[in-house]
Short mmCIF file of C-alpha atoms and ligand atoms in Angstrom, two decimals:
data_model
loop_
_atom_site.label_atom_id
_atom_site.label_comp_id
_atom_site.label_asym_id
_atom_site.label_seq_id
_atom_site.Cartn_x
_atom_site.Cartn_y
_atom_site.Cartn_z
CA MET A 1078 94.21 77.27 96.56
CA SER A 1079 92.01 75.11 99.37
CA GLY A 1080 89.95 72.03 98.40
CA VAL A 1081 87.11 74.34 98.81
CA GLU A 1082 88.29 77.11 96.81
CA ARG A 1083 89.60 74.87 94.06
CA ARG A 1084 86.21 73.22 93.97
CA THR A 1085 84.43 76.38 94.04
CA PHE A 1086 86.34 77.69 91.06
CA LEU A 1087 86.18 74.49 89.13
CA ILE A 1088 82.64 74.32 89.50
CA GLY A 1089 82.11 78.06 88.69
CA ALA A 1090 84.06 77.51 85.50
CA ALA A 1091 82.08 74.57 84.34
CA VAL A 1092 78.79 76.17 85.21
CA ALA A 1093 80.15 79.31 83.29
CA GLY A 1094 81.28 77.00 80.48
CA ALA A 1095 77.95 75.12 80.12
CA ALA A 1096 76.13 78.28 79.65
CA SER A 1097 78.18 79.54 77.10
CA THR A 1098 78.03 76.72 74.83
CA GLY A 1099 75.04 76.03 72.53
CA THR A 1100 72.77 78.81 71.36
CA ALA A 1101 69.78 77.71 73.20
CA ARG A 1102 70.98 78.38 76.40
CA ALA A 1103 73.07 81.46 75.90
CA ALA A 1104 70.20 83.60 77.16
CA THR A 1105 69.79 81.81 80.13
CA PRO A 1106 72.11 83.06 83.02
CA PRO A 1107 73.98 79.93 84.70
CA LEU A 1108 72.72 78.86 87.99
CA PHE A 1109 74.49 79.86 90.94
CA GLU A 1110 76.62 82.04 89.15
CA HIS A 1111 77.17 84.34 92.35
CA GLY A 1112 78.46 81.52 94.38
CA VAL A 1113 77.11 80.63 97.91
CA ALA A 1114 77.62 82.14 101.08
CA SER A 1115 77.04 81.74 104.71
CA GLY A 1116 76.99 84.11 107.85
CA ASP A 1117 75.59 85.30 111.08
CA PRO A 1118 76.64 82.11 113.13
CA LEU A 1119 74.81 81.31 116.25
CA PRO A 1120 75.36 78.39 118.55
CA ASP A 1121 72.57 76.27 117.10
CA GLY A 1122 72.38 77.62 113.43
CA VAL A 1123 73.68 79.75 110.55
CA LEU A 1124 72.17 81.70 107.73
CA LEU A 1125 72.86 80.39 104.07
CA TRP A 1126 72.69 82.53 101.10
CA THR A 1127 72.70 82.27 97.51
CA ARG A 1128 71.00 83.61 94.17
CA VAL A 1129 68.72 81.75 91.68
CA VAL A 1130 67.17 83.44 88.83
CA THR A 1131 65.21 80.56 86.88
CA ALA A 1132 63.39 78.76 89.67
CA SER A 1133 61.45 79.93 92.52
CA ALA A 1134 61.59 76.72 94.68
CA ILE A 1135 65.21 75.82 95.85
CA ARG A 1136 66.25 72.89 97.75
CA TRP A 1137 69.12 72.96 100.49
CA GLU A 1138 70.98 70.65 102.46
CA VAL A 1139 73.46 70.65 105.28
CA ALA A 1140 75.64 68.09 106.23
CA SER A 1141 78.13 67.25 108.90
CA ASP A 1142 80.74 65.65 106.12
CA GLU A 1143 82.26 67.25 103.22
CA ASP A 1144 80.66 64.61 100.79
CA PHE A 1145 77.04 64.99 102.36
CA ARG A 1146 76.97 61.33 103.67
CA ARG A 1147 75.48 62.62 106.92
CA ILE A 1148 72.78 65.31 106.00
CA VAL A 1149 71.60 66.54 109.09
CA ARG A 1150 69.09 69.36 107.92
CA ARG A 1151 67.36 69.95 104.53
CA GLY A 1152 64.46 71.94 103.26
CA VAL A 1153 63.03 74.04 100.32
CA THR A 1154 63.09 77.63 100.30
CA ARG A 1155 61.45 80.19 97.39
CA THR A 1156 62.65 83.36 96.46
CA SER A 1157 61.27 85.83 93.74
CA ALA A 1158 62.06 89.17 91.47
CA ALA A 1159 60.92 90.83 94.74
CA ARG A 1160 64.41 89.85 96.34
CA ASP A 1161 66.24 90.10 93.31
CA HIS A 1162 66.33 86.05 93.24
CA THR A 1163 68.25 86.00 96.23
CA VAL A 1164 67.85 83.05 98.64
CA LYS A 1165 68.13 83.01 102.44
CA VAL A 1166 67.59 80.10 104.78
CA GLU A 1167 67.74 80.15 108.64
CA VAL A 1168 69.34 76.89 109.78
CA HIS A 1169 68.66 75.67 113.37
CA GLY A 1170 69.15 72.70 115.38
CA LEU A 1171 72.97 72.50 114.47
CA ARG A 1172 75.77 71.59 117.44
CA ASP A 1173 77.93 74.59 118.65
CA ASN A 1174 81.60 75.16 117.56
CA THR A 1175 80.79 72.64 114.76
CA ARG A 1176 81.82 72.80 111.05
CA TYR A 1177 79.23 71.99 108.23
CA TRP A 1178 78.83 71.78 104.87
CA TYR A 1179 76.12 73.08 102.69
CA ARG A 1180 74.78 73.21 99.07
CA PHE A 1181 71.52 74.22 97.21
CA ARG A 1182 69.75 72.22 94.40
CA VAL A 1183 67.56 73.24 91.48
CA GLY A 1184 66.58 70.18 89.82
CA ASP A 1185 69.49 68.27 88.81
CA VAL A 1186 71.81 71.16 89.13
CA VAL A 1187 73.81 71.25 92.42
CA SER A 1188 75.53 74.41 93.80
CA PRO A 1189 79.06 74.74 94.75
CA VAL A 1190 79.83 73.28 98.04
CA GLY A 1191 79.85 75.79 100.98
CA ARG A 1192 81.67 75.18 104.42
CA THR A 1193 80.55 76.93 107.61
CA LYS A 1194 80.77 76.82 111.14
CA THR A 1195 78.45 77.47 114.36
CA ALA A 1196 79.40 79.83 117.13
CA GLY A 1197 81.09 78.49 120.24
CA CYS A 1198 84.39 78.07 121.37
CA GLY A 1199 86.99 75.70 122.26
CA SER A 1200 90.24 77.03 123.85
CA GLU A 1201 90.60 79.75 120.88
CA LEU A 1202 88.93 81.58 118.35
CA ASN A 1203 90.25 82.61 114.84
CA PHE A 1204 88.75 85.32 112.71
CA GLY A 1205 89.72 86.82 109.39
CA VAL A 1206 89.25 90.50 109.12
CA ALA A 1207 88.61 92.59 105.91
CA SER A 1208 87.37 95.75 104.61
CA CYS A 1209 87.43 98.28 101.84
CA ALA A 1210 87.41 96.00 98.71
CA ASN A 1211 87.31 98.29 95.76
CA TRP A 1212 86.67 96.46 92.44
CA PRO A 1213 88.26 98.74 90.26
CA ALA A 1214 91.31 99.59 92.41
CA GLY A 1215 92.77 95.88 92.22
CA HIS A 1216 92.21 92.09 92.70
CA PHE A 1217 91.03 90.29 95.68
CA ALA A 1218 93.81 87.93 96.46
CA GLY A 1219 93.71 89.08 100.33
CA TYR A 1220 90.41 86.83 100.22
CA GLY A 1221 91.93 84.14 98.79
CA PHE A 1222 94.16 84.42 101.41
CA LEU A 1223 91.76 84.05 104.22
CA ALA A 1224 89.77 81.53 102.37
CA ARG A 1225 92.64 79.14 102.73
CA GLN A 1226 93.22 79.83 106.60
CA ASP A 1227 91.52 77.85 109.44
CA LEU A 1228 88.74 80.49 110.91
CA ASP A 1229 85.75 80.38 112.93
CA ALA A 1230 84.48 83.20 110.68
CA VAL A 1231 85.34 86.50 108.90
CA ILE A 1232 84.60 89.63 110.29
CA HIS A 1233 83.98 92.11 107.46
CA LEU A 1234 83.94 95.81 108.66
CA GLY A 1235 82.45 97.54 105.47
CA ASP A 1236 83.27 99.24 102.29
CA TYR A 1237 82.42 95.51 100.63
CA ILE A 1238 81.30 97.04 97.61
CA TYR A 1239 81.93 100.95 96.61
CA GLU A 1240 79.15 102.75 94.94
CA ASN A 1241 81.29 105.16 92.74
CA LEU A 1242 83.86 104.85 89.89
CA ASP A 1243 87.37 105.08 91.56
CA GLY A 1244 89.98 102.91 89.89
CA THR A 1245 91.40 101.63 86.58
CA VAL A 1246 92.12 98.17 87.25
CA ARG A 1247 88.72 96.70 86.11
CA PRO A 1248 85.47 98.50 85.38
CA HIS A 1249 82.66 98.67 87.73
CA ASP A 1250 79.20 97.41 86.87
CA PRO A 1251 77.13 99.60 86.20
CA ALA A 1252 79.27 102.41 84.41
CA HIS A 1253 78.06 105.12 86.82
CA ARG A 1254 77.72 105.71 90.31
CA CYS A 1255 75.17 103.78 92.20
CA VAL A 1256 71.79 105.75 93.11
CA THR A 1257 68.97 103.52 92.40
CA LEU A 1258 67.93 100.06 93.66
CA ASP A 1259 68.67 98.46 90.30
CA ASP A 1260 72.04 100.23 90.37
CA TYR A 1261 73.01 98.74 93.71
CA ARG A 1262 71.69 95.29 92.97
CA ARG A 1263 73.96 95.05 90.09
CA ARG A 1264 76.89 96.38 91.95
CA HIS A 1265 76.27 93.86 94.49
CA ALA A 1266 75.92 91.26 91.92
CA GLN A 1267 79.20 92.06 90.11
CA TYR A 1268 81.36 91.89 93.26
CA LYS A 1269 79.91 88.14 94.01
CA THR A 1270 81.22 86.85 90.38
CA ASP A 1271 84.63 87.54 91.59
CA ARG A 1272 86.51 84.18 92.17
CA HIS A 1273 87.91 85.13 95.49
CA VAL A 1274 84.75 86.77 96.83
CA GLN A 1275 83.11 83.14 96.23
CA ALA A 1276 86.08 81.15 97.50
CA LEU A 1277 85.89 83.37 100.76
CA HIS A 1278 82.22 82.91 101.31
CA ALA A 1279 82.42 79.25 100.35
CA ALA A 1280 84.90 78.66 102.97
CA HIS A 1281 83.92 80.21 106.19
CA PRO A 1282 80.66 82.11 107.47
CA MET A 1283 80.87 86.11 107.57
CA ILE A 1284 79.94 88.42 110.09
CA ALA A 1285 79.38 91.79 108.25
CA THR A 1286 78.62 95.16 109.02
CA TRP A 1287 78.48 98.17 106.41
CA ASP A 1288 80.33 101.39 106.27
CA ASP A 1289 79.73 104.30 103.79
CA HIS A 1290 80.41 102.98 100.42
CA GLU A 1291 77.77 100.45 100.53
CA SER A 1292 75.57 103.94 100.23
CA ALA A 1293 77.76 106.72 99.47
CA ASP A 1294 80.82 108.41 100.66
CA ASN A 1295 80.73 109.54 104.29
CA SER A 1296 77.05 108.79 104.52
CA SER A 1297 74.82 109.39 107.54
CA SER A 1298 70.99 108.96 108.16
CA ILE A 1299 70.61 112.75 106.87
CA GLY A 1300 72.88 112.57 103.68
CA SER A 1301 76.22 112.17 102.07
CA PRO A 1302 78.71 114.85 100.54
CA GLN A 1303 78.60 112.96 97.38
CA HIS A 1304 74.75 112.90 97.19
CA ASP A 1305 72.95 115.71 94.86
CA PRO A 1306 69.21 115.91 95.65
CA ALA A 1307 68.73 118.09 92.46
CA THR A 1308 69.90 115.28 90.22
CA GLU A 1309 69.76 112.29 92.16
CA GLY A 1310 66.69 113.01 94.04
CA PRO A 1311 65.68 112.43 97.93
CA TRP A 1312 68.53 111.09 100.31
CA GLY A 1313 66.21 108.65 101.97
CA ALA A 1314 65.25 106.95 98.89
CA ARG A 1315 68.80 106.18 98.00
CA MET A 1316 69.63 105.24 101.44
CA ALA A 1317 66.53 102.63 101.37
CA ALA A 1318 67.83 101.18 98.06
CA ALA A 1319 71.47 101.02 99.23
CA THR A 1320 69.91 99.36 102.51
CA GLN A 1321 67.47 97.00 100.57
CA ALA A 1322 70.48 95.71 98.22
CA TYR A 1323 72.86 95.07 101.02
CA HIS A 1324 70.35 92.94 102.99
CA GLU A 1325 69.18 91.09 99.82
CA TRP A 1326 72.71 90.43 98.78
CA MET A 1327 75.02 89.78 102.09
CA PRO A 1328 74.65 86.60 104.27
CA VAL A 1329 73.29 88.84 107.32
CA ARG A 1330 70.06 88.22 109.08
CA GLU A 1331 66.99 90.34 108.02
CA GLY A 1332 66.54 93.28 110.09
CA LYS A 1333 69.37 95.45 111.66
CA LEU A 1334 73.15 95.34 111.55
CA ASP A 1335 74.12 96.48 114.97
CA ARG A 1336 73.77 93.17 116.63
CA THR A 1337 75.40 90.71 118.98
CA PHE A 1338 77.42 87.40 118.61
CA ARG A 1339 78.46 85.04 121.48
CA PHE A 1340 81.27 82.63 121.32
CA GLY A 1341 80.91 80.81 124.77
CA GLU A 1342 82.61 82.25 127.65
CA LEU A 1343 85.68 83.38 125.56
CA ALA A 1344 84.31 86.34 123.47
CA THR A 1345 81.09 88.46 122.80
CA LEU A 1346 81.24 90.28 119.41
CA SER A 1347 79.14 93.49 119.25
CA MET A 1348 78.99 94.52 115.42
CA LEU A 1349 78.07 98.34 115.05
CA ASP A 1350 76.16 100.19 112.67
CA LEU A 1351 77.65 103.69 112.27
CA ARG A 1352 75.80 104.94 109.05
CA SER A 1353 72.18 104.10 109.52
CA TYR A 1354 71.45 106.20 112.79
CA ARG A 1355 74.23 109.00 112.28
CA THR A 1356 73.14 112.45 112.49
CA ASP A 1357 75.17 115.61 112.81
CA THR A 1358 75.63 114.88 116.62
CA THR A 1359 75.47 111.05 117.05
CA ILE A 1360 77.60 108.60 115.45
CA LEU A 1361 75.47 105.67 117.19
CA GLY A 1362 71.72 107.16 118.06
CA ALA A 1363 70.46 106.61 121.08
CA ALA A 1364 69.20 102.90 121.05
CA GLN A 1365 72.28 101.72 119.66
CA ARG A 1366 74.50 103.70 122.31
CA ASP A 1367 72.37 102.12 125.11
CA TRP A 1368 72.65 98.66 123.76
CA LEU A 1369 76.21 98.80 123.14
CA ILE A 1370 77.11 100.50 126.63
CA ASN A 1371 74.93 97.89 128.39
CA THR A 1372 76.63 94.89 126.33
CA LEU A 1373 80.14 96.12 127.21
CA THR A 1374 79.41 96.54 130.84
CA SER A 1375 77.20 93.56 131.91
CA ASP A 1376 78.01 90.64 129.47
CA ARG A 1377 80.06 88.15 131.26
CA ALA A 1378 82.40 87.06 128.46
CA ARG A 1379 86.29 87.24 128.91
CA TRP A 1380 86.47 89.85 125.94
CA GLN A 1381 84.41 92.37 124.40
CA LEU A 1382 85.19 92.51 120.65
CA VAL A 1383 83.21 95.42 118.84
CA GLY A 1384 83.11 95.73 115.03
CA ASN A 1385 83.43 99.20 114.40
CA SER A 1386 83.80 100.58 111.12
CA VAL A 1387 85.46 103.90 111.57
CA MET A 1388 88.40 104.49 113.98
CA ILE A 1389 87.55 105.26 117.76
CA ALA A 1390 91.05 106.21 118.82
CA PRO A 1391 91.65 110.17 118.37
CA VAL A 1392 93.96 111.00 115.69
CA THR A 1393 95.61 114.52 115.38
CA PHE A 1394 97.42 114.50 111.76
CA PRO A 1395 100.44 116.47 110.71
CA PRO A 1396 100.07 119.06 108.31
CA LEU A 1397 99.46 117.49 104.79
CA PRO A 1398 98.08 119.03 101.83
CA GLY A 1399 94.52 118.35 101.13
CA PHE A 1400 93.95 116.48 104.56
CA PRO A 1401 92.43 118.17 107.62
CA ALA A 1402 94.07 117.72 111.10
CA THR A 1403 90.98 115.62 112.09
CA ASN A 1404 88.89 113.22 110.38
CA THR A 1405 85.32 114.07 111.65
CA ASP A 1406 83.77 110.96 109.66
CA GLN A 1407 85.57 109.09 112.49
CA TRP A 1408 84.61 109.02 115.98
CA ASP A 1409 86.71 112.12 116.15
CA GLY A 1410 83.46 113.96 114.82
CA PHE A 1411 81.49 112.71 117.72
CA PRO A 1412 83.28 113.12 120.91
CA ALA A 1413 80.10 113.06 123.29
CA ASP A 1414 79.26 109.65 121.86
CA ARG A 1415 82.92 108.32 122.48
CA GLU A 1416 83.22 109.60 125.85
CA LEU A 1417 79.80 107.95 127.02
CA VAL A 1418 81.23 104.63 125.67
CA LEU A 1419 84.72 104.75 126.88
CA ARG A 1420 83.92 106.15 130.32
CA SER A 1421 81.27 102.96 130.70
CA LEU A 1422 84.33 100.76 130.60
CA GLY A 1423 85.58 101.86 133.93
CA ASP A 1424 88.54 99.57 134.73
CA ARG A 1425 87.25 96.38 133.01
CA LYS A 1426 90.08 96.41 130.12
CA ASN A 1427 88.76 93.78 128.18
CA THR A 1428 87.51 95.66 124.99
CA VAL A 1429 88.98 95.28 121.68
CA PHE A 1430 87.74 97.40 118.68
CA LEU A 1431 87.99 95.83 115.48
CA THR A 1432 88.28 98.72 112.56
CA GLY A 1433 88.19 99.40 109.02
CA ASP A 1434 87.57 102.21 106.80
CA ILE A 1435 90.92 104.29 106.68
CA HIS A 1436 92.85 101.91 104.32
CA SER A 1437 95.85 101.79 106.44
CA SER A 1438 97.07 99.56 109.29
CA TRP A 1439 96.89 101.12 113.00
CA ALA A 1440 97.35 99.86 116.27
CA SER A 1441 96.19 102.01 119.37
CA ASP A 1442 95.78 102.20 122.95
CA VAL A 1443 92.39 104.02 123.43
CA PRO A 1444 92.62 106.91 125.74
CA LEU A 1445 90.34 108.36 128.20
CA ASN A 1446 91.60 111.11 130.61
CA GLY A 1447 95.22 110.12 130.12
CA ALA A 1448 94.77 106.42 130.92
CA SER A 1449 93.90 103.48 128.42
CA VAL A 1450 90.76 101.90 128.58
CA ALA A 1451 90.78 99.70 125.50
CA THR A 1452 92.61 98.96 122.23
CA GLU A 1453 91.98 99.22 118.81
CA TYR A 1454 93.17 96.99 115.90
CA VAL A 1455 92.66 98.73 112.15
CA VAL A 1456 92.80 96.53 109.25
CA THR A 1457 94.10 98.00 105.88
CA SER A 1458 92.23 98.26 102.83
CA LEU A 1459 91.92 95.05 100.64
CA THR A 1460 92.48 97.14 97.44
CA SER A 1461 91.15 100.59 98.08
CA ALA A 1462 93.63 103.74 97.79
CA ASN A 1463 95.64 104.61 100.42
CA PHE A 1464 98.59 107.13 101.19
CA ASP A 1465 101.11 106.24 98.77
CA ASP A 1466 98.11 105.60 95.99
CA LEU A 1467 96.88 108.87 96.59
CA MET A 1468 100.07 110.81 96.33
CA LYS A 1469 101.51 108.72 93.75
CA VAL A 1470 104.62 108.14 95.57
CA PRO A 1471 106.16 104.79 95.52
CA PRO A 1472 105.56 102.70 99.10
CA ARG A 1473 107.55 103.21 101.91
CA THR A 1474 108.84 106.50 100.84
CA ALA A 1475 107.02 109.90 101.57
CA SER A 1476 104.73 107.86 104.14
CA LEU A 1477 107.68 107.15 106.81
CA GLN A 1478 107.86 110.95 107.72
CA ILE A 1479 103.87 111.10 108.01
CA GLU A 1480 103.76 107.95 110.15
CA ALA A 1481 106.81 109.28 112.43
CA GLY A 1482 104.64 112.56 112.43
CA ILE A 1483 101.38 110.82 113.40
CA GLN A 1484 103.23 108.79 116.18
CA ALA A 1485 104.66 112.09 117.69
CA LEU A 1486 101.35 113.96 117.86
CA ASN A 1487 99.45 110.95 119.18
CA PRO A 1488 101.48 108.76 121.64
CA HIS A 1489 98.57 106.18 122.14
CA VAL A 1490 99.11 105.38 118.34
CA ARG A 1491 101.56 102.36 118.84
CA PHE A 1492 101.63 101.36 115.35
CA VAL A 1493 100.63 102.91 111.84
CA GLU A 1494 101.62 101.98 108.26
CA LEU A 1495 99.92 103.74 105.32
CA ASP A 1496 100.90 102.11 102.35
CA SER A 1497 100.21 98.52 102.41
CA HIS A 1498 97.09 96.70 101.26
CA GLY A 1499 95.92 93.31 102.47
CA VAL A 1500 93.46 91.58 105.32
CA SER A 1501 94.29 90.61 108.86
CA THR A 1502 93.64 87.57 111.33
CA LEU A 1503 92.66 87.63 114.96
CA ARG A 1504 93.10 85.10 117.40
CA VAL A 1505 91.54 85.25 120.90
CA THR A 1506 92.48 83.20 123.67
CA ALA A 1507 92.18 83.37 127.43
CA ASP A 1508 95.27 85.42 127.79
CA GLU A 1509 95.53 87.59 124.74
CA VAL A 1510 94.02 88.84 121.79
CA ARG A 1511 96.57 88.76 118.77
CA PHE A 1512 96.18 90.61 115.58
CA ASP A 1513 98.20 89.95 112.53
CA TRP A 1514 98.51 92.27 109.37
CA HIS A 1515 98.98 90.16 106.10
CA TYR A 1516 100.04 92.35 103.07
CA VAL A 1517 99.41 91.58 99.75
CA ALA A 1518 102.51 91.95 97.35
CA ASP A 1519 100.76 93.61 94.46
CA LYS A 1520 96.99 94.43 94.68
CA VAL A 1521 96.71 94.42 90.58
CA ASN A 1522 97.84 90.80 90.80
CA PRO A 1523 94.87 88.31 91.46
CA ASP A 1524 97.13 85.49 92.29
CA SER A 1525 99.54 88.07 94.34
CA ALA A 1526 101.45 86.60 97.21
CA VAL A 1527 100.34 87.48 100.78
CA ALA A 1528 102.13 87.40 103.83
CA ARG A 1529 102.33 88.33 107.36
CA ALA A 1530 103.92 91.52 107.82
CA HIS A 1531 103.01 92.80 111.59
CA SER A 1532 101.78 91.31 114.77
CA PHE A 1533 100.41 92.81 117.75
CA ARG A 1534 98.66 91.69 120.84
CA THR A 1535 96.77 92.81 123.92
CA ARG A 1536 97.01 90.85 127.12
CA HIS A 1537 93.83 90.32 129.27
CA ASN A 1538 93.17 92.96 131.74
CA THR A 1539 95.84 95.64 130.21
CA ALA A 1540 94.15 97.59 127.56
CA GLN A 1541 97.80 98.12 126.05
CA THR A 1542 98.86 97.01 122.55
CA GLU A 1543 102.50 95.59 122.27
CA ARG A 1544 104.49 94.54 119.45
CA VAL A 1545 104.88 90.60 118.67
CA PRO A 1546 108.14 89.65 116.91
CA LEU A 1547 107.44 88.10 113.61
FE1 FE2 B 382 86.93 102.54 102.42
#
């Protein structure tokens, strides 16, 4: 447990303990029970987040030291029930590539201390990468592992919450699938009571986009196979509720989730939103497609990183009971958009897609007309069910044959592992991008060991993945 994680945990326990003693205070929710967070780092600033139910005016402080002896920015902000009492502060005027500490105050009560970092770069960048954290499917020890690492930011590729009720380890709140604004707000609130979620946010800024389960399974702008308009009302109202709750509860700048982050000359990160503009024929929508192609082809950073919620490498799956040969919820369902993006890359060979969604670990060369034009690294799920869970077979048994079948049918897939859960880290230097998978030993154990299991890298100007020996 790091200093930040330990302090956050102890303060959280103390606040919870204070609230549970004394009948007079029992009805009052503890202040800062959902922790603190930061996100969307810029060279001169960062976004701060918390939630305060019992006050409308909240003081905030940013310091250049952990003990708040050198406070560099401070102010007062407001919240209200209209935004579910969530608090967001845009801080500017900071130095680039620099660590800061922040906290909030209401009266005499001080929040847990968060640590954050502005964008920029020295000789390397280090990111955590995560996706698919399903509360009832397990505990979030992988987040705790990332909280203890030395990172510039955590890139979250979606399924930060799940709207449904899939799993038995611990119950979801509310105890029905989310449809209304109140449902989605309660679900987000539940996730932000988890100690590993709180520790992760208190340790690093997050750069998040969403995938389908922040709204509904395999969602798009026009619907979801798990939405029934007859009993659940218009899809547009449900998508609007999911969008509002996400923007209230996540440390993302207001507006849209497709956006650019610059880390000096070393890397530019384009985060995609593959749900809000998706129709039957486009995964990106025209405006996002134009922006992405323009960034990938005209930005001058040495590396172009793309935060991409679903797989872009084409995959043909071997025959499996209950699984189609092609997953059309991925870019495989939108070959025209994919070809436009990949064709625009020309011979640049500096684009790396960072992907979630599929609850398994992959490293692929991304082909166009037989040549590799980019690489793709897929982080596995933190807890969400994957192959061995769904098939109810022990890990590293039946999956081995399926993995071999996938690689035989898809020679550009250099690595696939269908069973393990965990998180990834990404290190970017001028010469290479390196992607490590860290697997949790037991996803139902909140204190599970987490250990590095596989490492791959892409050397600059190669568009090839290669295994790095452990
Ligand atoms: Fe997922």
